[in-house]
Coordinates of C-alpha atoms in Angstrom, one line a residue:
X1 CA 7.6 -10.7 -35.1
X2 CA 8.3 -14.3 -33.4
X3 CA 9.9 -14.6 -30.4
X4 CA 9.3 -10.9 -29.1
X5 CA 6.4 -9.7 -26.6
X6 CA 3.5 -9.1 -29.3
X7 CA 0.9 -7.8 -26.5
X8 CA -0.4 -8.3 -23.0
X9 CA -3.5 -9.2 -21.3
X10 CA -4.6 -7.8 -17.7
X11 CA -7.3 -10.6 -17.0
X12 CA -9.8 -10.4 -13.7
X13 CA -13.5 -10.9 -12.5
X14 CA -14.2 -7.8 -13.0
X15 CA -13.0 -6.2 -16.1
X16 CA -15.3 -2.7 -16.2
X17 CA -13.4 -2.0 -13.0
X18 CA -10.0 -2.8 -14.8
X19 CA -10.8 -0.8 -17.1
X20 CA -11.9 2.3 -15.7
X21 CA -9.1 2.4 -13.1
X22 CA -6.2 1.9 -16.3
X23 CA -8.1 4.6 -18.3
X24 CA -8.0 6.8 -14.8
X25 CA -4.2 5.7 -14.2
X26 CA -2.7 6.0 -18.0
X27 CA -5.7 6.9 -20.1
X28 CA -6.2 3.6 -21.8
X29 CA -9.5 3.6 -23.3
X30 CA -11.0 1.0 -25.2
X31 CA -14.5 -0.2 -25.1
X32 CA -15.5 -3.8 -24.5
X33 CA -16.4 -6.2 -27.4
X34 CA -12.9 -7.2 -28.8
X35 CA -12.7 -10.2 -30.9
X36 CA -11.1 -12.9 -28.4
X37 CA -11.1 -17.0 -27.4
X38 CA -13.5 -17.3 -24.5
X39 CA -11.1 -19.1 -23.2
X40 CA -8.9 -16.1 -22.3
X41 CA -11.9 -13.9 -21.4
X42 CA -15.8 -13.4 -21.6
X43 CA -16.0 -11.9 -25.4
X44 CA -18.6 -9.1 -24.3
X45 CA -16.0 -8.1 -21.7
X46 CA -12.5 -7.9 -23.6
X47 CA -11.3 -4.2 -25.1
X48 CA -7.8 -4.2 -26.6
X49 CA -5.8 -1.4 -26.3
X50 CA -4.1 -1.3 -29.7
X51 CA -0.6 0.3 -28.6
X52 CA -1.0 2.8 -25.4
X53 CA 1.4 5.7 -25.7
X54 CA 1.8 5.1 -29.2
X55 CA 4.6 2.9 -29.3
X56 CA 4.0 0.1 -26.7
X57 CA 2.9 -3.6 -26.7
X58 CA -0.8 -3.4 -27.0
X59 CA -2.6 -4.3 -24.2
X60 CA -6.0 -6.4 -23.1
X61 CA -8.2 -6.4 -20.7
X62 CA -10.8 -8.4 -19.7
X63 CA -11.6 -11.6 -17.7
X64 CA -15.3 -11.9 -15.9
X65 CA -17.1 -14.1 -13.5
X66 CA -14.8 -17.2 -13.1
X67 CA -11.3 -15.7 -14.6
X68 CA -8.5 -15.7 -11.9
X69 CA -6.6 -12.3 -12.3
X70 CA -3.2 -12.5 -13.8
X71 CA -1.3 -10.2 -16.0
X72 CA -0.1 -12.4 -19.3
X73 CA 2.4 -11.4 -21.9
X74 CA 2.2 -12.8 -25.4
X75 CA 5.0 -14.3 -27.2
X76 CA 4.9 -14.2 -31.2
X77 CA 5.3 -17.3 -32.4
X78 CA 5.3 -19.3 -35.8
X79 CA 3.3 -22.5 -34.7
X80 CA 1.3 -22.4 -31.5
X81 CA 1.4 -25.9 -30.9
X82 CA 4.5 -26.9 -31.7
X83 CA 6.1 -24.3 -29.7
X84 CA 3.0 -25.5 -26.6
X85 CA 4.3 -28.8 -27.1
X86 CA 8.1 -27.9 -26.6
X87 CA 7.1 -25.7 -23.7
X88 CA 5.8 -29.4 -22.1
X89 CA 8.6 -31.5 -22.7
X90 CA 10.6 -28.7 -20.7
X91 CA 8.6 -28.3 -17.4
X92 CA 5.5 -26.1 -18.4
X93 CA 1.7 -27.2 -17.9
X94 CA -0.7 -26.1 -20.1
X95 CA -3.6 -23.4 -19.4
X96 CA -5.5 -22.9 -21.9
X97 CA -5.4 -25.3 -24.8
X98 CA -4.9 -24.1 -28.4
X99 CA -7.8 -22.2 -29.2
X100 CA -7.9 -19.7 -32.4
X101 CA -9.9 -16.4 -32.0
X102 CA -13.6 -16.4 -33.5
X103 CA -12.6 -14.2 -36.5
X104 CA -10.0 -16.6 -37.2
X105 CA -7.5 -14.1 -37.1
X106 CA -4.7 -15.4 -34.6
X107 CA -4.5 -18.6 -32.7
X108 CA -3.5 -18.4 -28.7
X109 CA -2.5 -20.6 -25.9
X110 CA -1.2 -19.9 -22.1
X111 CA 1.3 -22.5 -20.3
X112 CA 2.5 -22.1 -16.6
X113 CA 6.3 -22.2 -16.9
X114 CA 8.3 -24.6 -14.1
X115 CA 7.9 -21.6 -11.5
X116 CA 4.4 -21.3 -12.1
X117 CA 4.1 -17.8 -14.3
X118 CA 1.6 -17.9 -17.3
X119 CA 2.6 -17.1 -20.6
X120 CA 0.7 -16.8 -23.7
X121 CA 1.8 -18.0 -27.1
X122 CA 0.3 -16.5 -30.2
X123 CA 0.3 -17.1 -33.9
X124 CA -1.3 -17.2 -36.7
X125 CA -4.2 -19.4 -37.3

């Protein structure tokens, strides 16, 4: 789906304490060790909540020592760097850099928009 919200991330320096207070909160369960770019979070510490409730965006968390919290939603796009690079010429710095995952699955990058909110771009590799 490009151009919709494909999932979310909830990223912070302490993701074991993320994650037990969303499973306590909603039930979101998930144990660490999710395929992701160290970039976006330390790999031992990311879980991915496929789709809580059943039929919502899938969610992330993770993060660790270093990793400034933030919430992120994940646009769908066709071309990761192109649409990066067009994010640019309009205002937006980048975060993190195009990166793809380590299984090679999907390819990711974060910009701050004019206002200074992060958003994640992701595609496919």
């Amino acid at each position: 789906m490009v151009d919709t919200v494909v999932h979310a991330e909830i990223i912070g320096e302490h993701p074991d304490e993320l994650r037990a207070f969303y499973s306590a909160l909603f039930g979101w369960d998930a144990p660490p060790g999710d395929p992701v770019a160290s970039e976006v979070s330390d790999p031992e510490s990311y879980s991915f909540n496929p789709s809580p409730g059943g039929d919502g965006v899938p969610v992330g968390i993770g993060g660790g020592s270093g990793f400034a919290p933030r919430v992120v939603f994940y646009v769908g796009v066709d071309d990761v760097a192109a649409t990066l690079g067009r994010a640019v010429a309009l205002g937006a710095t980048i975060v993190v850099a195009v990166t793809t995952r380590p299984d090679g699955g999907v390819r990711v990058a974060q910009f701050a928009d004019p206002e200074g909110n992060i958003i994640g771009l992701a595609g496919p590799a």
